[in-house]
Amino acid sequence: MSGPHRPRDPSGLERYYVLTGGRSGPGGAAAGLDVATLVITCDSRTAPLTGMQHEHEEIVRRCRDPLSVAELGAHLGLPFNILAVLVTDLLEAGRVEARDPIPVSSPSGHGPDLALLEEVLSGLERL
C-alpha cells in the first residue's frame, strides 16, 4: 500500500519480489537458461490451470509455439532473472520445456553449412 509514510516503488522491485516469492534467480532445472533458450508449452498441458499465477498463464499461452526467453521477456515486460524464475516453476511442474536454440554453424564449427544454404537458395529460385 502506498501512502504518505511509504514511498511507491518506481522500479517494480516489490512486484518482482511478489512474482517470484522472494527468489532472485533460477536454480535446478533452469540453471542453463539463457536469452536464446527456446521455451515451448508441453503438448499435453497447453491450457493454463485455474488459480495459476497470471504471469505463469501468459507464459503457457504464449509458448504454444517456441519462443526464446528474450522474446518472452519482451512480451511480458520482465527482466531475465525474474522470467527465469517463473519459467523454472513451469519447467519443474512439467508445463513447459526448454530447448537449446538451433545452432547456426555446421557440426564442424566453421560457420554455416554452405551446401545447405545453396540448396535453400536453389529452392527459392525455383519458386
mmCIF file of N, CA and C in Angstrom:
data_model
loop_
_atom_site.group_PDB
_atom_site.id
_atom_site.type_symbol
_atom_site.label_atom_id
_atom_site.label_comp_id
_atom_site.label_asym_id
_atom_site.label_seq_id
_atom_site.Cartn_x
_atom_site.Cartn_y
_atom_site.Cartn_z
ATOM 1 N N MET A 1 0.834 -1.171 0.000
ATOM 2 C CA MET A 1 0.000 0.000 0.000
ATOM 3 C C MET A 1 0.880 1.235 0.000
ATOM 4 N N SER A 2 0.585 2.150 -0.867
ATOM 5 C CA SER A 2 1.339 3.388 -0.839
ATOM 6 C C SER A 2 0.531 4.415 -0.078
ATOM 7 N N GLY A 3 1.196 5.226 0.638
ATOM 8 C CA GLY A 3 0.554 6.266 1.443
ATOM 9 C C GLY A 3 1.564 7.318 1.774
ATOM 10 N N PRO A 4 1.215 8.220 2.659
ATOM 11 C CA PRO A 4 2.128 9.307 2.976
ATOM 12 C C PRO A 4 3.398 8.833 3.674
ATOM 13 N N HIS A 5 3.356 7.689 4.348
ATOM 14 C CA HIS A 5 4.522 7.226 5.099
ATOM 15 C C HIS A 5 5.348 6.196 4.337
ATOM 16 N N ARG A 6 4.833 5.755 3.218
ATOM 17 C CA ARG A 6 5.536 4.706 2.480
ATOM 18 C C ARG A 6 5.667 5.114 1.021
ATOM 19 N N PRO A 7 6.901 5.326 0.532
ATOM 20 C CA PRO A 7 7.073 5.726 -0.872
ATOM 21 C C PRO A 7 6.745 4.579 -1.818
ATOM 22 N N ARG A 8 6.250 4.923 -2.991
ATOM 23 C CA ARG A 8 5.990 3.919 -4.028
ATOM 24 C C ARG A 8 7.316 3.364 -4.525
ATOM 25 N N ASP A 9 7.278 2.150 -5.015
ATOM 26 C CA ASP A 9 8.476 1.507 -5.555
ATOM 27 C C ASP A 9 8.455 1.703 -7.068
ATOM 28 N N PRO A 10 9.107 2.759 -7.578
ATOM 29 C CA PRO A 10 9.019 3.055 -9.007
ATOM 30 C C PRO A 10 9.679 2.008 -9.897
ATOM 31 N N SER A 11 10.596 1.217 -9.369
ATOM 32 C CA SER A 11 11.302 0.239 -10.194
ATOM 33 C C SER A 11 10.549 -1.075 -10.317
ATOM 34 N N GLY A 12 9.513 -1.286 -9.530
ATOM 35 C CA GLY A 12 8.765 -2.534 -9.604
ATOM 36 C C GLY A 12 9.391 -3.652 -8.800
ATOM 37 N N LEU A 13 10.372 -3.326 -7.953
ATOM 38 C CA LEU A 13 11.057 -4.388 -7.209
ATOM 39 C C LEU A 13 10.115 -5.149 -6.290
ATOM 40 N N GLU A 14 9.143 -4.474 -5.702
ATOM 41 C CA GLU A 14 8.181 -5.170 -4.844
ATOM 42 C C GLU A 14 7.352 -6.147 -5.661
ATOM 43 N N ARG A 15 6.950 -5.723 -6.850
ATOM 44 C CA ARG A 15 6.175 -6.600 -7.733
ATOM 45 C C ARG A 15 6.990 -7.835 -8.073
ATOM 46 N N TYR A 16 8.259 -7.652 -8.421
ATOM 47 C CA TYR A 16 9.113 -8.788 -8.766
ATOM 48 C C TYR A 16 9.285 -9.726 -7.567
ATOM 49 N N TYR A 17 9.405 -9.155 -6.390
ATOM 50 C CA TYR A 17 9.550 -9.961 -5.180
ATOM 51 C C TYR A 17 8.312 -10.842 -4.997
ATOM 52 N N VAL A 18 7.145 -10.249 -5.206
ATOM 53 C CA VAL A 18 5.892 -10.999 -5.064
ATOM 54 C C VAL A 18 5.776 -12.066 -6.149
ATOM 55 N N LEU A 19 6.112 -11.712 -7.394
ATOM 56 C CA LEU A 19 6.016 -12.668 -8.505
ATOM 57 C C LEU A 19 6.865 -13.907 -8.279
ATOM 58 N N THR A 20 8.047 -13.712 -7.717
ATOM 59 C CA THR A 20 8.984 -14.822 -7.572
ATOM 60 C C THR A 20 8.991 -15.429 -6.173
ATOM 61 N N GLY A 21 8.170 -14.906 -5.284
ATOM 62 C CA GLY A 21 8.173 -15.404 -3.915
ATOM 63 C C GLY A 21 9.498 -15.143 -3.218
ATOM 64 N N GLY A 22 10.172 -14.053 -3.616
ATOM 65 C CA GLY A 22 11.436 -13.678 -2.991
ATOM 66 C C GLY A 22 12.661 -14.327 -3.600
ATOM 67 N N ARG A 23 12.468 -15.196 -4.585
ATOM 68 C CA ARG A 23 13.622 -15.848 -5.227
ATOM 69 C C ARG A 23 14.261 -14.874 -6.207
ATOM 70 N N SER A 24 15.582 -14.901 -6.288
ATOM 71 C CA SER A 24 16.278 -13.918 -7.133
ATOM 72 C C SER A 24 16.854 -14.491 -8.413
ATOM 73 N N GLY A 25 16.843 -15.777 -8.575
ATOM 74 C CA GLY A 25 17.396 -16.364 -9.790
ATOM 75 C C GLY A 25 16.977 -17.807 -9.913
ATOM 76 N N PRO A 26 17.116 -18.365 -11.113
ATOM 77 C CA PRO A 26 16.692 -19.747 -11.324
ATOM 78 C C PRO A 26 17.666 -20.728 -10.696
ATOM 79 N N GLY A 27 17.182 -21.873 -10.440
ATOM 80 C CA GLY A 27 18.036 -22.942 -9.942
ATOM 81 C C GLY A 27 17.527 -24.249 -10.507
ATOM 82 N N GLY A 28 18.165 -25.313 -10.186
ATOM 83 C CA GLY A 28 17.708 -26.629 -10.614
ATOM 84 C C GLY A 28 17.572 -26.764 -12.106
ATOM 85 N N ALA A 29 16.339 -27.043 -12.557
ATOM 86 C CA ALA A 29 16.060 -27.345 -13.958
ATOM 87 C C ALA A 29 16.398 -26.206 -14.910
ATOM 88 N N ALA A 30 16.438 -24.980 -14.425
ATOM 89 C CA ALA A 30 16.638 -23.844 -15.328
ATOM 90 C C ALA A 30 17.999 -23.195 -15.185
ATOM 91 N N ALA A 31 18.924 -23.842 -14.505
ATOM 92 C CA ALA A 31 20.244 -23.241 -14.329
ATOM 93 C C ALA A 31 20.914 -22.951 -15.669
ATOM 94 N N GLY A 32 20.566 -23.691 -16.716
ATOM 95 C CA GLY A 32 21.164 -23.498 -18.034
ATOM 96 C C GLY A 32 20.394 -22.554 -18.940
ATOM 97 N N LEU A 33 19.352 -21.906 -18.432
ATOM 98 C CA LEU A 33 18.586 -20.974 -19.263
ATOM 99 C C LEU A 33 19.439 -19.776 -19.650
ATOM 100 N N ASP A 34 19.290 -19.344 -20.898
ATOM 101 C CA ASP A 34 19.870 -18.066 -21.295
ATOM 102 C C ASP A 34 18.860 -17.385 -22.215
ATOM 103 N N VAL A 35 19.181 -16.212 -22.727
ATOM 104 C CA VAL A 35 18.216 -15.449 -23.511
ATOM 105 C C VAL A 35 17.839 -16.134 -24.822
ATOM 106 N N ALA A 36 18.678 -17.026 -25.321
ATOM 107 C CA ALA A 36 18.394 -17.704 -26.588
ATOM 108 C C ALA A 36 17.666 -19.036 -26.404
ATOM 109 N N THR A 37 17.518 -19.497 -25.164
ATOM 110 C CA THR A 37 16.828 -20.755 -24.906
ATOM 111 C C THR A 37 15.386 -20.655 -25.387
ATOM 112 N N LEU A 38 14.924 -21.691 -26.074
ATOM 113 C CA LEU A 38 13.540 -21.722 -26.554
ATOM 114 C C LEU A 38 12.652 -22.380 -25.509
ATOM 115 N N VAL A 39 11.504 -21.786 -25.266
ATOM 116 C CA VAL A 39 10.536 -22.318 -24.307
ATOM 117 C C VAL A 39 9.286 -22.681 -25.093
ATOM 118 N N ILE A 40 8.763 -23.889 -24.839
ATOM 119 C CA ILE A 40 7.547 -24.333 -25.517
ATOM 120 C C ILE A 40 6.668 -25.063 -24.517
ATOM 121 N N THR A 41 5.373 -24.827 -24.630
ATOM 122 C CA THR A 41 4.401 -25.483 -23.767
ATOM 123 C C THR A 41 4.361 -26.965 -24.095
ATOM 124 N N CYS A 42 4.297 -27.796 -23.076
ATOM 125 C CA CYS A 42 4.196 -29.240 -23.289
ATOM 126 C C CYS A 42 2.857 -29.551 -23.947
ATOM 127 N N ASP A 43 2.860 -30.458 -24.917
ATOM 128 C CA ASP A 43 1.662 -30.763 -25.707
ATOM 129 C C ASP A 43 0.452 -31.118 -24.852
ATOM 130 N N SER A 44 0.653 -31.925 -23.850
ATOM 131 C CA SER A 44 -0.486 -32.418 -23.078
ATOM 132 C C SER A 44 -1.028 -31.388 -22.090
ATOM 133 N N ARG A 45 -0.318 -30.275 -21.922
ATOM 134 C CA ARG A 45 -0.739 -29.300 -20.909
ATOM 135 C C ARG A 45 -0.727 -27.886 -21.469
ATOM 136 N N THR A 46 -1.478 -27.653 -22.522
ATOM 137 C CA THR A 46 -1.449 -26.334 -23.146
ATOM 138 C C THR A 46 -2.370 -25.331 -22.472
ATOM 139 N N ALA A 47 -3.342 -25.793 -21.726
ATOM 140 C CA ALA A 47 -4.267 -24.861 -21.082
ATOM 141 C C ALA A 47 -3.749 -24.469 -19.694
ATOM 142 N N PRO A 48 -3.801 -23.175 -19.374
ATOM 143 C CA PRO A 48 -3.415 -22.749 -18.029
ATOM 144 C C PRO A 48 -4.357 -23.360 -16.987
ATOM 145 N N LEU A 49 -3.843 -23.614 -15.806
ATOM 146 C CA LEU A 49 -4.646 -24.172 -14.718
ATOM 147 C C LEU A 49 -5.378 -23.070 -13.977
ATOM 148 N N THR A 50 -6.543 -23.408 -13.430
ATOM 149 C CA THR A 50 -7.263 -22.429 -12.618
ATOM 150 C C THR A 50 -6.438 -22.118 -11.381
ATOM 151 N N GLY A 51 -6.380 -20.840 -11.049
ATOM 152 C CA GLY A 51 -5.608 -20.412 -9.890
ATOM 153 C C GLY A 51 -4.136 -20.197 -10.179
ATOM 154 N N MET A 52 -3.733 -20.453 -11.408
ATOM 155 C CA MET A 52 -2.335 -20.254 -11.785
ATOM 156 C C MET A 52 -2.035 -18.756 -11.797
ATOM 157 N N GLN A 53 -0.859 -18.398 -11.346
ATOM 158 C CA GLN A 53 -0.408 -17.007 -11.356
ATOM 159 C C GLN A 53 -0.512 -16.447 -12.778
ATOM 160 N N HIS A 54 -0.974 -15.195 -12.909
ATOM 161 C CA HIS A 54 -1.201 -14.581 -14.219
ATOM 162 C C HIS A 54 0.019 -14.690 -15.136
ATOM 163 N N GLU A 55 1.197 -14.411 -14.642
ATOM 164 C CA GLU A 55 2.410 -14.466 -15.465
ATOM 165 C C GLU A 55 2.701 -15.888 -15.934
ATOM 166 N N HIS A 56 2.437 -16.875 -15.077
ATOM 167 C CA HIS A 56 2.589 -18.273 -15.486
ATOM 168 C C HIS A 56 1.606 -18.592 -16.613
ATOM 169 N N GLU A 57 0.355 -18.126 -16.477
ATOM 170 C CA GLU A 57 -0.649 -18.338 -17.527
ATOM 171 C C GLU A 57 -0.185 -17.747 -18.852
ATOM 172 N N GLU A 58 0.369 -16.535 -18.795
ATOM 173 C CA GLU A 58 0.834 -15.860 -20.002
ATOM 174 C C GLU A 58 1.977 -16.638 -20.671
ATOM 175 N N ILE A 59 2.880 -17.154 -19.871
ATOM 176 C CA ILE A 59 3.995 -17.935 -20.427
ATOM 177 C C ILE A 59 3.452 -19.176 -21.123
ATOM 178 N N VAL A 60 2.560 -19.904 -20.467
ATOM 179 C CA VAL A 60 1.976 -21.119 -21.049
ATOM 180 C C VAL A 60 1.235 -20.773 -22.343
ATOM 181 N N ARG A 61 0.463 -19.699 -22.322
ATOM 182 C CA ARG A 61 -0.322 -19.301 -23.502
ATOM 183 C C ARG A 61 0.577 -18.881 -24.665
ATOM 184 N N ARG A 62 1.573 -18.059 -24.385
ATOM 185 C CA ARG A 62 2.438 -17.528 -25.442
ATOM 186 C C ARG A 62 3.399 -18.573 -26.012
ATOM 187 N N CYS A 63 3.700 -19.600 -25.245
ATOM 188 C CA CYS A 63 4.709 -20.577 -25.681
ATOM 189 C C CYS A 63 4.106 -21.809 -26.342
ATOM 190 N N ARG A 64 2.908 -21.680 -26.890
ATOM 191 C CA ARG A 64 2.355 -22.794 -27.665
ATOM 192 C C ARG A 64 3.242 -23.060 -28.878
ATOM 193 N N ASP A 65 3.832 -21.999 -29.405
ATOM 194 C CA ASP A 65 4.887 -22.095 -30.409
ATOM 195 C C ASP A 65 6.167 -21.674 -29.697
ATOM 196 N N PRO A 66 7.314 -22.245 -30.057
ATOM 197 C CA PRO A 66 8.542 -21.916 -29.328
ATOM 198 C C PRO A 66 8.852 -20.422 -29.352
ATOM 199 N N LEU A 67 9.218 -19.905 -28.192
ATOM 200 C CA LEU A 67 9.658 -18.513 -28.042
ATOM 201 C C LEU A 67 10.956 -18.517 -27.261
ATOM 202 N N SER A 68 11.870 -17.645 -27.643
ATOM 203 C CA SER A 68 13.103 -17.535 -26.868
ATOM 204 C C SER A 68 12.791 -16.811 -25.557
ATOM 205 N N VAL A 69 13.637 -17.018 -24.589
ATOM 206 C CA VAL A 69 13.467 -16.346 -23.305
ATOM 207 C C VAL A 69 13.495 -14.826 -23.510
ATOM 208 N N ALA A 70 14.335 -14.347 -24.427
ATOM 209 C CA ALA A 70 14.406 -12.909 -24.704
ATOM 210 C C ALA A 70 13.081 -12.391 -25.255
ATOM 211 N N GLU A 71 12.486 -13.112 -26.212
ATOM 212 C CA GLU A 71 11.200 -12.696 -26.777
ATOM 213 C C GLU A 71 10.109 -12.712 -25.717
ATOM 214 N N LEU A 72 10.102 -13.747 -24.920
ATOM 215 C CA LEU A 72 9.112 -13.874 -23.861
ATOM 216 C C LEU A 72 9.229 -12.722 -22.874
ATOM 217 N N GLY A 73 10.461 -12.380 -22.504
ATOM 218 C CA GLY A 73 10.685 -11.258 -21.590
ATOM 219 C C GLY A 73 10.191 -9.948 -22.170
ATOM 220 N N ALA A 74 10.378 -9.769 -23.473
ATOM 221 C CA ALA A 74 9.910 -8.540 -24.128
ATOM 222 C C ALA A 74 8.382 -8.481 -24.130
ATOM 223 N N HIS A 75 7.739 -9.607 -24.416
ATOM 224 C CA HIS A 75 6.271 -9.641 -24.423
ATOM 225 C C HIS A 75 5.690 -9.359 -23.040
ATOM 226 N N LEU A 76 6.321 -9.908 -22.013
ATOM 227 C CA LEU A 76 5.792 -9.786 -20.655
ATOM 228 C C LEU A 76 6.338 -8.576 -19.903
ATOM 229 N N GLY A 77 7.362 -7.933 -20.468
ATOM 230 C CA GLY A 77 7.954 -6.775 -19.796
ATOM 231 C C GLY A 77 8.670 -7.140 -18.509
ATOM 232 N N LEU A 78 9.331 -8.297 -18.504
ATOM 233 C CA LEU A 78 10.026 -8.771 -17.311
ATOM 234 C C LEU A 78 11.512 -8.932 -17.589
ATOM 235 N N PRO A 79 12.358 -8.597 -16.611
ATOM 236 C CA PRO A 79 13.796 -8.827 -16.777
ATOM 237 C C PRO A 79 14.111 -10.323 -16.755
ATOM 238 N N PHE A 80 15.275 -10.661 -17.310
ATOM 239 C CA PHE A 80 15.659 -12.063 -17.461
ATOM 240 C C PHE A 80 15.597 -12.852 -16.152
ATOM 241 N N ASN A 81 16.188 -12.335 -15.086
ATOM 242 C CA ASN A 81 16.255 -13.137 -13.860
ATOM 243 C C ASN A 81 14.874 -13.426 -13.275
ATOM 244 N N ILE A 82 13.943 -12.496 -13.415
ATOM 245 C CA ILE A 82 12.586 -12.725 -12.908
ATOM 246 C C ILE A 82 11.870 -13.743 -13.793
ATOM 247 N N LEU A 83 11.983 -13.572 -15.099
ATOM 248 C CA LEU A 83 11.363 -14.505 -16.035
ATOM 249 C C LEU A 83 11.940 -15.910 -15.865
ATOM 250 N N ALA A 84 13.238 -16.001 -15.642
ATOM 251 C CA ALA A 84 13.878 -17.308 -15.463
ATOM 252 C C ALA A 84 13.307 -18.041 -14.259
ATOM 253 N N VAL A 85 13.016 -17.324 -13.190
ATOM 254 C CA VAL A 85 12.408 -17.951 -12.012
ATOM 255 C C VAL A 85 11.026 -18.496 -12.368
ATOM 256 N N LEU A 86 10.232 -17.706 -13.099
ATOM 257 C CA LEU A 86 8.887 -18.135 -13.474
ATOM 258 C C LEU A 86 8.930 -19.325 -14.436
ATOM 259 N N VAL A 87 9.850 -19.298 -15.392
ATOM 260 C CA VAL A 87 9.998 -20.425 -16.322
ATOM 261 C C VAL A 87 10.444 -21.668 -15.560
ATOM 262 N N THR A 88 11.314 -21.516 -14.578
ATOM 263 C CA THR A 88 11.759 -22.640 -13.751
ATOM 264 C C THR A 88 10.572 -23.299 -13.061
ATOM 265 N N ASP A 89 9.675 -22.472 -12.518
ATOM 266 C CA ASP A 89 8.470 -23.022 -11.875
ATOM 267 C C ASP A 89 7.704 -23.914 -12.842
ATOM 268 N N LEU A 90 7.542 -23.423 -14.076
ATOM 269 C CA LEU A 90 6.781 -24.172 -15.077
ATOM 270 C C LEU A 90 7.536 -25.400 -15.568
ATOM 271 N N LEU A 91 8.862 -25.313 -15.653
ATOM 272 C CA LEU A 91 9.670 -26.483 -16.022
ATOM 273 C C LEU A 91 9.518 -27.581 -14.977
ATOM 274 N N GLU A 92 9.622 -27.191 -13.719
ATOM 275 C CA GLU A 92 9.530 -28.170 -12.633
ATOM 276 C C GLU A 92 8.138 -28.773 -12.522
ATOM 277 N N ALA A 93 7.104 -28.016 -12.940
ATOM 278 C CA ALA A 93 5.731 -28.523 -12.912
ATOM 279 C C ALA A 93 5.404 -29.331 -14.166
ATOM 280 N N GLY A 94 6.338 -29.388 -15.124
ATOM 281 C CA GLY A 94 6.098 -30.124 -16.357
ATOM 282 C C GLY A 94 5.153 -29.428 -17.321
ATOM 283 N N ARG A 95 4.979 -28.122 -17.172
ATOM 284 C CA ARG A 95 4.066 -27.361 -18.039
ATOM 285 C C ARG A 95 4.746 -26.854 -19.315
ATOM 286 N N VAL A 96 6.072 -26.640 -19.266
ATOM 287 C CA VAL A 96 6.820 -26.187 -20.433
ATOM 288 C C VAL A 96 8.113 -26.992 -20.543
ATOM 289 N N GLU A 97 8.724 -26.898 -21.724
ATOM 290 C CA GLU A 97 10.035 -27.494 -21.954
ATOM 291 C C GLU A 97 10.976 -26.398 -22.404
ATOM 292 N N ALA A 98 12.248 -26.549 -22.085
ATOM 293 C CA ALA A 98 13.276 -25.615 -22.547
ATOM 294 C C ALA A 98 14.165 -26.368 -23.516
ATOM 295 N N ARG A 99 14.428 -25.725 -24.650
ATOM 296 C CA ARG A 99 15.258 -26.356 -25.687
ATOM 297 C C ARG A 99 16.362 -25.406 -26.089
ATOM 298 N N ASP A 100 17.510 -25.975 -26.393
ATOM 299 C CA ASP A 100 18.601 -25.157 -26.915
ATOM 300 C C ASP A 100 18.199 -24.647 -28.290
ATOM 301 N N PRO A 101 18.620 -23.442 -28.632
ATOM 302 C CA PRO A 101 18.305 -22.941 -29.971
ATOM 303 C C PRO A 101 19.023 -23.760 -31.031
ATOM 304 N N ILE A 102 18.487 -23.717 -32.241
ATOM 305 C CA ILE A 102 19.115 -24.437 -33.356
ATOM 306 C C ILE A 102 20.451 -23.769 -33.651
ATOM 307 N N PRO A 103 21.537 -24.520 -33.660
ATOM 308 C CA PRO A 103 22.843 -23.904 -33.910
ATOM 309 C C PRO A 103 22.935 -23.316 -35.314
ATOM 310 N N VAL A 104 23.631 -22.198 -35.420
ATOM 311 C CA VAL A 104 23.786 -21.512 -36.699
ATOM 312 C C VAL A 104 24.895 -22.149 -37.516
ATOM 313 N N SER A 105 25.874 -22.700 -36.853
ATOM 314 C CA SER A 105 27.030 -23.222 -37.586
ATOM 315 C C SER A 105 26.885 -24.710 -37.860
ATOM 316 N N SER A 106 27.734 -25.184 -38.746
ATOM 317 C CA SER A 106 27.752 -26.600 -39.092
ATOM 318 C C SER A 106 28.382 -27.390 -37.943
ATOM 319 N N PRO A 107 28.238 -28.714 -37.961
ATOM 320 C CA PRO A 107 28.826 -29.524 -36.895
ATOM 321 C C PRO A 107 30.336 -29.321 -36.752
ATOM 322 N N SER A 108 31.012 -28.945 -37.828
ATOM 323 C CA SER A 108 32.456 -28.746 -37.738
ATOM 324 C C SER A 108 32.803 -27.452 -37.017
ATOM 325 N N GLY A 109 31.800 -26.582 -36.817
ATOM 326 C CA GLY A 109 32.038 -25.339 -36.105
ATOM 327 C C GLY A 109 32.678 -24.252 -36.944
ATOM 328 N N HIS A 110 32.668 -24.406 -38.269
ATOM 329 C CA HIS A 110 33.327 -23.439 -39.144
ATOM 330 C C HIS A 110 32.332 -22.571 -39.905
ATOM 331 N N GLY A 111 31.257 -22.174 -39.284
ATOM 332 C CA GLY A 111 30.289 -21.320 -39.951
ATOM 333 C C GLY A 111 29.125 -22.112 -40.511
ATOM 334 N N PRO A 112 28.267 -21.433 -41.274
ATOM 335 C CA PRO A 112 27.075 -22.106 -41.796
ATOM 336 C C PRO A 112 27.425 -23.190 -42.804
ATOM 337 N N ASP A 113 26.552 -24.168 -42.903
ATOM 338 C CA ASP A 113 26.725 -25.258 -43.851
ATOM 339 C C ASP A 113 26.407 -24.721 -45.244
ATOM 340 N N LEU A 114 27.450 -24.517 -46.064
ATOM 341 C CA LEU A 114 27.278 -23.910 -47.380
ATOM 342 C C LEU A 114 26.432 -24.764 -48.313
ATOM 343 N N ALA A 115 26.555 -26.082 -48.231
ATOM 344 C CA ALA A 115 25.751 -26.954 -49.089
ATOM 345 C C ALA A 115 24.266 -26.771 -48.796
ATOM 346 N N LEU A 116 23.929 -26.680 -47.527
ATOM 347 C CA LEU A 116 22.537 -26.475 -47.144
ATOM 348 C C LEU A 116 22.042 -25.114 -47.632
ATOM 349 N N LEU A 117 22.856 -24.073 -47.463
ATOM 350 C CA LEU A 117 22.469 -22.742 -47.922
ATOM 351 C C LEU A 117 22.266 -22.717 -49.434
ATOM 352 N N GLU A 118 23.116 -23.419 -50.173
ATOM 353 C CA GLU A 118 22.971 -23.475 -51.625
ATOM 354 C C GLU A 118 21.678 -24.187 -52.024
ATOM 355 N N GLU A 119 21.314 -25.252 -51.301
ATOM 356 C CA GLU A 119 20.068 -25.962 -51.577
ATOM 357 C C GLU A 119 18.866 -25.064 -51.306
ATOM 358 N N VAL A 120 18.903 -24.323 -50.234
ATOM 359 C CA VAL A 120 17.814 -23.404 -49.902
ATOM 360 C C VAL A 120 17.704 -22.333 -50.976
ATOM 361 N N LEU A 121 18.823 -21.744 -51.372
ATOM 362 C CA LEU A 121 18.818 -20.728 -52.410
ATOM 363 C C LEU A 121 18.277 -21.286 -53.722
ATOM 364 N N SER A 122 18.693 -22.466 -54.074
ATOM 365 C CA SER A 122 18.214 -23.110 -55.303
ATOM 366 C C SER A 122 16.699 -23.320 -55.237
ATOM 367 N N GLY A 123 16.217 -23.777 -54.098
ATOM 368 C CA GLY A 123 14.767 -23.973 -53.933
ATOM 369 C C GLY A 123 13.995 -22.665 -54.024
ATOM 370 N N LEU A 124 14.549 -21.600 -53.465
ATOM 371 C CA LEU A 124 13.896 -20.294 -53.534
ATOM 372 C C LEU A 124 13.869 -19.770 -54.974
ATOM 373 N N GLU A 125 14.933 -20.010 -55.714
ATOM 374 C CA GLU A 125 14.983 -19.552 -57.103
ATOM 375 C C GLU A 125 13.963 -20.288 -57.971
ATOM 376 N N ARG A 126 13.645 -21.530 -57.623
ATOM 377 C CA ARG A 126 12.665 -22.300 -58.395
ATOM 378 C C ARG A 126 11.240 -21.842 -58.145
ATOM 379 N N LEU A 127 11.001 -21.106 -57.071
ATOM 380 C CA LEU A 127 9.629 -20.660 -56.762
ATOM 381 C C LEU A 127 9.103 -19.653 -57.720
#
